[in-house]
Short mmCIF file of C-alpha atoms in Angstrom, two decimals:
data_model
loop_
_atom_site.label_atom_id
_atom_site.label_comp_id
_atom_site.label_asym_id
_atom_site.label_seq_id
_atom_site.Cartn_x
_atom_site.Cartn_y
_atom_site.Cartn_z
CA UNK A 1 -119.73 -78.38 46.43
CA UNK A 2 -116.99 -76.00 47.74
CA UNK A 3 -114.03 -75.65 45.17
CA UNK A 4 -111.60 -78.38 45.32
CA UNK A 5 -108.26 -78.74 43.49
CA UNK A 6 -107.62 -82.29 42.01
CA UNK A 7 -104.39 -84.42 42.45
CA UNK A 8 -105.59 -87.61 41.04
CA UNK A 9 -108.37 -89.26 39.14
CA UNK A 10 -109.38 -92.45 38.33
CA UNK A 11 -111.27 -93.06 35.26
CA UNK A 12 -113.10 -96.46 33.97
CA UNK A 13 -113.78 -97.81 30.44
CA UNK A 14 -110.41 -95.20 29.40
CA UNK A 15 -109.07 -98.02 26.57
CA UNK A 16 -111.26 -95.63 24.26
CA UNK A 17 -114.10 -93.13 23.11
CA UNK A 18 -114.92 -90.60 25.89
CA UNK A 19 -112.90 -92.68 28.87
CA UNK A 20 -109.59 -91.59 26.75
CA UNK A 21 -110.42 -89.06 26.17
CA UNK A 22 -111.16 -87.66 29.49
CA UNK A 23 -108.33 -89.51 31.09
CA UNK A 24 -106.03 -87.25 29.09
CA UNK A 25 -107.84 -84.34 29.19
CA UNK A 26 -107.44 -84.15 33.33
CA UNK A 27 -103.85 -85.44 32.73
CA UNK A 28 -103.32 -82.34 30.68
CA UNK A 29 -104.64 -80.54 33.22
CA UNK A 30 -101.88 -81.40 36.15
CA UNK A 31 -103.38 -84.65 37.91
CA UNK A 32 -101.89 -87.94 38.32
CA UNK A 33 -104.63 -90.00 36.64
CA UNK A 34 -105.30 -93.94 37.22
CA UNK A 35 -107.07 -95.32 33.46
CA UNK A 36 -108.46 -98.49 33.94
CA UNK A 37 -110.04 -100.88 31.39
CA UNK A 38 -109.32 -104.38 29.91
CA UNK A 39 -107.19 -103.55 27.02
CA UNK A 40 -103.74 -103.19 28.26
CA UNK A 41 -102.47 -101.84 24.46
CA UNK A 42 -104.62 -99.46 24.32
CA UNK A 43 -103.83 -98.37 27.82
CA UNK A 44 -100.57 -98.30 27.27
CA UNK A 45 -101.03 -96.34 24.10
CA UNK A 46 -102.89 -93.71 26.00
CA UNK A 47 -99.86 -93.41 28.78
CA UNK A 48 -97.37 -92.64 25.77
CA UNK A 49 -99.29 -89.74 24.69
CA UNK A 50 -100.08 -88.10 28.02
CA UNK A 51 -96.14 -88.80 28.58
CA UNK A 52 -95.24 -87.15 25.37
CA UNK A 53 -97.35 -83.97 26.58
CA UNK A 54 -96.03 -83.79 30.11
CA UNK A 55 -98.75 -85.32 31.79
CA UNK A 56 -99.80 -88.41 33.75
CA UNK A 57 -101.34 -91.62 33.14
CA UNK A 58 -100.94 -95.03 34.44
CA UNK A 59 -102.31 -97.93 33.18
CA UNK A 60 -104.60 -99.96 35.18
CA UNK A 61 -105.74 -103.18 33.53
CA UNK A 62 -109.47 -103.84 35.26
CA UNK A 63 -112.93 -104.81 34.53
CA UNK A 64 -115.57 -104.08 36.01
CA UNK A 65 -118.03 -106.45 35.87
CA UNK A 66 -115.71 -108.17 38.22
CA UNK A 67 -116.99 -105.78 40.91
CA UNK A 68 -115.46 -107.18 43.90
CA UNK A 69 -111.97 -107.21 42.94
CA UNK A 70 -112.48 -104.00 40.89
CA UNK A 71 -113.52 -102.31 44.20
CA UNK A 72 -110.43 -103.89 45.96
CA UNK A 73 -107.93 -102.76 43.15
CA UNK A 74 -109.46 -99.36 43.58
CA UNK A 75 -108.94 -99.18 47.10
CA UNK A 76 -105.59 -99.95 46.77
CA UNK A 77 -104.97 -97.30 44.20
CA UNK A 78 -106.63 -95.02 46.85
CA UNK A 79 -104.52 -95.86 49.52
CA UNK A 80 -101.13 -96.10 47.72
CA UNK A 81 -101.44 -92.24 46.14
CA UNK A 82 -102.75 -90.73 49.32
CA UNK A 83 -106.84 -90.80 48.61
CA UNK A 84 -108.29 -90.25 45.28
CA UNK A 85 -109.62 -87.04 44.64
CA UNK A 86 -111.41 -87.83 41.45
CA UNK A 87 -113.37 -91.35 40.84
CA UNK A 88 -115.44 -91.75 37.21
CA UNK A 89 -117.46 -94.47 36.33
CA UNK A 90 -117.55 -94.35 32.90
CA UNK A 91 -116.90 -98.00 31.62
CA UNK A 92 -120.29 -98.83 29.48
CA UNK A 93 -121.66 -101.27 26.74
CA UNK A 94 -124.60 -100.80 24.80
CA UNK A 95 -126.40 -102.93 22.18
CA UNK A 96 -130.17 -103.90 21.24
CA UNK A 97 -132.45 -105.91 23.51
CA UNK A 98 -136.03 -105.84 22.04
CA UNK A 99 -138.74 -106.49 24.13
CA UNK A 100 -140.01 -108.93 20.94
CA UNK A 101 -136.49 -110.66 20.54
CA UNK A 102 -134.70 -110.41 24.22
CA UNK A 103 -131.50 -112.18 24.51
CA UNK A 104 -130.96 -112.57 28.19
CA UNK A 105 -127.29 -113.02 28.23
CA UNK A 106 -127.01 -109.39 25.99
CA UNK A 107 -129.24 -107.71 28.68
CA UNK A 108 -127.24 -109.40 31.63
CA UNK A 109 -123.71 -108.00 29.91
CA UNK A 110 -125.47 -104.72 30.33
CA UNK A 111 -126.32 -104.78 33.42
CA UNK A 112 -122.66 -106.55 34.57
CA UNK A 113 -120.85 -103.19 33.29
CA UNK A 114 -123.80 -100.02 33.04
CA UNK A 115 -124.96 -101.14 36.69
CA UNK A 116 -123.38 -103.04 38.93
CA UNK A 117 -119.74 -102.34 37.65
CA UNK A 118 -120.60 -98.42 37.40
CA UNK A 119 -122.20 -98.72 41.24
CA UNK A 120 -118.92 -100.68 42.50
CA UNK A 121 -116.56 -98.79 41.17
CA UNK A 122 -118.66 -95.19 42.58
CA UNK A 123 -118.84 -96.94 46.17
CA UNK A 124 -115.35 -98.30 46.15
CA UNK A 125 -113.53 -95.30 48.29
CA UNK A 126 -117.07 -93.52 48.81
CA UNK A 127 -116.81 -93.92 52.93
CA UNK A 128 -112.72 -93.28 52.49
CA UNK A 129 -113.67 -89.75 50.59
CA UNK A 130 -116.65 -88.84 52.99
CA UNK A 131 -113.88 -89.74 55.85
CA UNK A 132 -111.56 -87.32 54.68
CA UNK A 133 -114.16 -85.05 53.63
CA UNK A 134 -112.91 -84.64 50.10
CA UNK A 135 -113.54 -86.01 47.41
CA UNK A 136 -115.79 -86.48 43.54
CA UNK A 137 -117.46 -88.94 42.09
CA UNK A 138 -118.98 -88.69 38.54
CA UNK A 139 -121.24 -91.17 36.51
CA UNK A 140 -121.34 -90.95 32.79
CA UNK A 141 -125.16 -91.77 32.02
CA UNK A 142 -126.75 -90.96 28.71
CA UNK A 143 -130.07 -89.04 27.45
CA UNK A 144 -131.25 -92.47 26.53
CA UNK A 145 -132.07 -93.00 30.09
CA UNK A 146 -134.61 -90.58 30.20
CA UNK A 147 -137.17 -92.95 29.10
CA UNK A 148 -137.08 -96.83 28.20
CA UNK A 149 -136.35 -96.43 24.22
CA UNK A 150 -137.51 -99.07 21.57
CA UNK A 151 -134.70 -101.78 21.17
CA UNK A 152 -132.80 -100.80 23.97
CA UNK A 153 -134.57 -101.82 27.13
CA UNK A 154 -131.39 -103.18 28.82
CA UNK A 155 -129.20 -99.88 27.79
CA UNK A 156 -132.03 -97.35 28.89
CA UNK A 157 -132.31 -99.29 32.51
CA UNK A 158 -129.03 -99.06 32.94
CA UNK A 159 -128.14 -95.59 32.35
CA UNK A 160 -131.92 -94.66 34.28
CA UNK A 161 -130.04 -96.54 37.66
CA UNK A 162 -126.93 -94.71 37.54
CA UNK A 163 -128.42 -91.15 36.85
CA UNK A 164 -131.06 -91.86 39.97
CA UNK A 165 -128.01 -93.75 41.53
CA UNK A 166 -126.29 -90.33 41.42
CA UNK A 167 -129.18 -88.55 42.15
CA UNK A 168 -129.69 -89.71 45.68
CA UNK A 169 -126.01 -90.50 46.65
CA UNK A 170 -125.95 -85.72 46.01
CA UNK A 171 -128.77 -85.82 48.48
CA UNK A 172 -126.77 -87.98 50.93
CA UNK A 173 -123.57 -86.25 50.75
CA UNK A 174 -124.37 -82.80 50.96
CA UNK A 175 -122.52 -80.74 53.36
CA UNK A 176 -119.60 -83.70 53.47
CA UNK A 177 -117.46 -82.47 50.94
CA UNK A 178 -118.26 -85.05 48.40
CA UNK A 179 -119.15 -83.61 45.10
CA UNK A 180 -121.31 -85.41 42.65
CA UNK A 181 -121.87 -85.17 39.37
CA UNK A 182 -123.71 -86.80 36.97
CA UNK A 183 -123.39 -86.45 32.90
CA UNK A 184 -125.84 -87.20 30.10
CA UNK A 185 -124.12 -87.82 27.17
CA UNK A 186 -126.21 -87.69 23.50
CA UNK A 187 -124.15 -89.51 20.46
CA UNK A 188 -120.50 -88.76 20.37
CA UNK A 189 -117.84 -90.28 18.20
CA UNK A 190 -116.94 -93.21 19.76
CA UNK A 191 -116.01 -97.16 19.24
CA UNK A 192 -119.54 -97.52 20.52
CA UNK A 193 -121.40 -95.38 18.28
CA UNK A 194 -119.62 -96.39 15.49
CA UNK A 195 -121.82 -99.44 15.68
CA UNK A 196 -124.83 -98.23 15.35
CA UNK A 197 -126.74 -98.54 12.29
CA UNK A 198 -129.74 -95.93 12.93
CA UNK A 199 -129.23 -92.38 12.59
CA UNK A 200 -127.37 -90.19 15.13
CA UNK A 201 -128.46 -86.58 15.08
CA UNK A 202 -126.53 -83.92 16.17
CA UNK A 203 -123.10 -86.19 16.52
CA UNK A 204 -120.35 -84.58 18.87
CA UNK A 205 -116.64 -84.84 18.16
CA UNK A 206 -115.26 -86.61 21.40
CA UNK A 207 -112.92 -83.67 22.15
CA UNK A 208 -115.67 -81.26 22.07
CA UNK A 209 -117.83 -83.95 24.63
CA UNK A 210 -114.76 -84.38 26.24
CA UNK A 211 -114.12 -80.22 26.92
CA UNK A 212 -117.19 -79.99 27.83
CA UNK A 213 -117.52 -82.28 30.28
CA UNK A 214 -114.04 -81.46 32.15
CA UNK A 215 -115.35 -78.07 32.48
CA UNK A 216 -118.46 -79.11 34.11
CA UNK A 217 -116.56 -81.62 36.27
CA UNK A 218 -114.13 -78.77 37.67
CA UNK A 219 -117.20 -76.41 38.09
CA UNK A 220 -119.00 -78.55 40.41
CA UNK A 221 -121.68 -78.76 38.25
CA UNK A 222 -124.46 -81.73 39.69
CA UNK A 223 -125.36 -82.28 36.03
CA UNK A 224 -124.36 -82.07 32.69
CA UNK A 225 -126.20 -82.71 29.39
CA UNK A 226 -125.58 -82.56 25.60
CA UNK A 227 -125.79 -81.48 22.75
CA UNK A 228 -128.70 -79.17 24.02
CA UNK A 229 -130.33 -79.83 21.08
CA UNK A 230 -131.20 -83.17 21.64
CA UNK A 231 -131.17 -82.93 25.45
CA UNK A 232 -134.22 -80.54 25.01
CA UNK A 233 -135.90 -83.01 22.91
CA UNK A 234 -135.49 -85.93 25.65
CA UNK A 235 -136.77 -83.65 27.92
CA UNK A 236 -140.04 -83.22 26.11
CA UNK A 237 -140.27 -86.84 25.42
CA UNK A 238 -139.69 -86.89 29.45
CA UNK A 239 -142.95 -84.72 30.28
CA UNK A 240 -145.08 -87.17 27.75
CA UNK A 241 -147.65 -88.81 28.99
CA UNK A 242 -147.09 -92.46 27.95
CA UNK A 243 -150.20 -92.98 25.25
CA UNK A 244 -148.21 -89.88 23.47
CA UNK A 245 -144.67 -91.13 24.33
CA UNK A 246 -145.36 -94.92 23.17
CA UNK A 247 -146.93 -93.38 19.60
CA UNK A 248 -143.88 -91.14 19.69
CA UNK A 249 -141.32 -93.60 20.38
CA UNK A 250 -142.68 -96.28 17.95
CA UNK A 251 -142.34 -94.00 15.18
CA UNK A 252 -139.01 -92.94 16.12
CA UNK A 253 -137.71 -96.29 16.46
#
């Protein structure tokens, strides 16, 4: 991807955790940024402070497991600021769906958001930005996608799609313009995490996740993983063969 400079963003899932965070961040860094979610307070909240620091935010109220009329509100975000330069799927759930206790309507609320809200909103302006030949889209996936882990069937689908998603939409659009990226978040500090009630090694401040990954972004970079230490141990569980990854994964689970 040739070097681009941004004017605007628009970032899903920004009412908290790393879709704040990275709203603010590229506000901060001189673009007019679109945060979209369903909490309008916390929206709100998030406009004050870029405000206070001289930057940009406006508050989009959206959700995206309402994928048609998240695609059209998009659009029209797209057309009113003169194209978006920057689109981010990052709106996500998570939450355990055992194979031996599956709850159909948790797995389904998965899906809704990690999957078909993250594909709508990355298709929304796709043709507009391959048009104009400009343009980047970025999926925030996770290292849990790597491989199906115990307990989290649903979650480890989901974030498995939008990485190969990603994958093949780079393929496509080389030579258009159209940067992609795709990031593979390990446990940051989050109101998702903060749920969990297993351990989380090697936990990452959000501003840290949040540098890191606005660096990447800028760069070009087609992927981005973290922290290494536990990205190098989901690529090793990656290379198992499954008799060694099943014994593996039962005893981490």
């Amino acid at each position: 991807m040739a070097e681009m400079t941004y004017r605007t963003a628009l970032v899903t899932g920004a009412s908290s955790g790393l879709g704040r965070g990275l709203a603010l961040w590229l506000a901060k860094h001189g673009l007019r940024v679109f945060a979209t979610g369903r909490r309008l307070s916390q929206l709100q909240a998030l406009a004050a402070e870029a405000q206070a620091a001289g930057a940009t935010v406006e508050p989009v109220v959206m959700d995206v497991t309402h994928a048609e009329a998240a695609q059209e509100r998009i659009r029209a975000i797209d057309a009113e600021c003169g194209g978006l330069d920057l689109v981010i799927a990052n709106a996500g759930v998570g939450g355990p769906t055992h194979g031996k206790r599956m709850d159909w309507d948790k797995a389904r609320a998965i899906i809704d958001t990690n999957v078909t809200g993250a594909a709508a909103t990355l298709c929304a302006v796709l043709p507009q930005m391959v048009e104009r030949r400009r343009g980047h889209v970025v999926g925030i996936s996770s290292l849990a996608g790597y491989r199906g882990l115990s307990g989290h069937a649903a979650y480890s689908a989901s974030k498995a799609f939008l990485s190969t998603f990603l994958e093949s939409l780079r393929v496509d659009l080389k030579g258009t313009g159209v940067g992609v990226t795709c990031v593979f978040p390990g446990f940051v500090k989050s109101e998702l995490t903060a749920k969990n009630r297993f351990p989380m090694p090697f936990l990452m401040e959000t501003e840290d996740a949040v540098e890191l990954m606005g660096r990447a972004i800028f760069a070009g970079e087609t992927e981005v993983s973290f922290p290494w230490q536990v990205s190098a141990s989901m690529r090793v569980l990656k290379a198992m063969p499954n008799t060694l990854f099943d014994a593996t994964a039962r005893r981490l689970k």
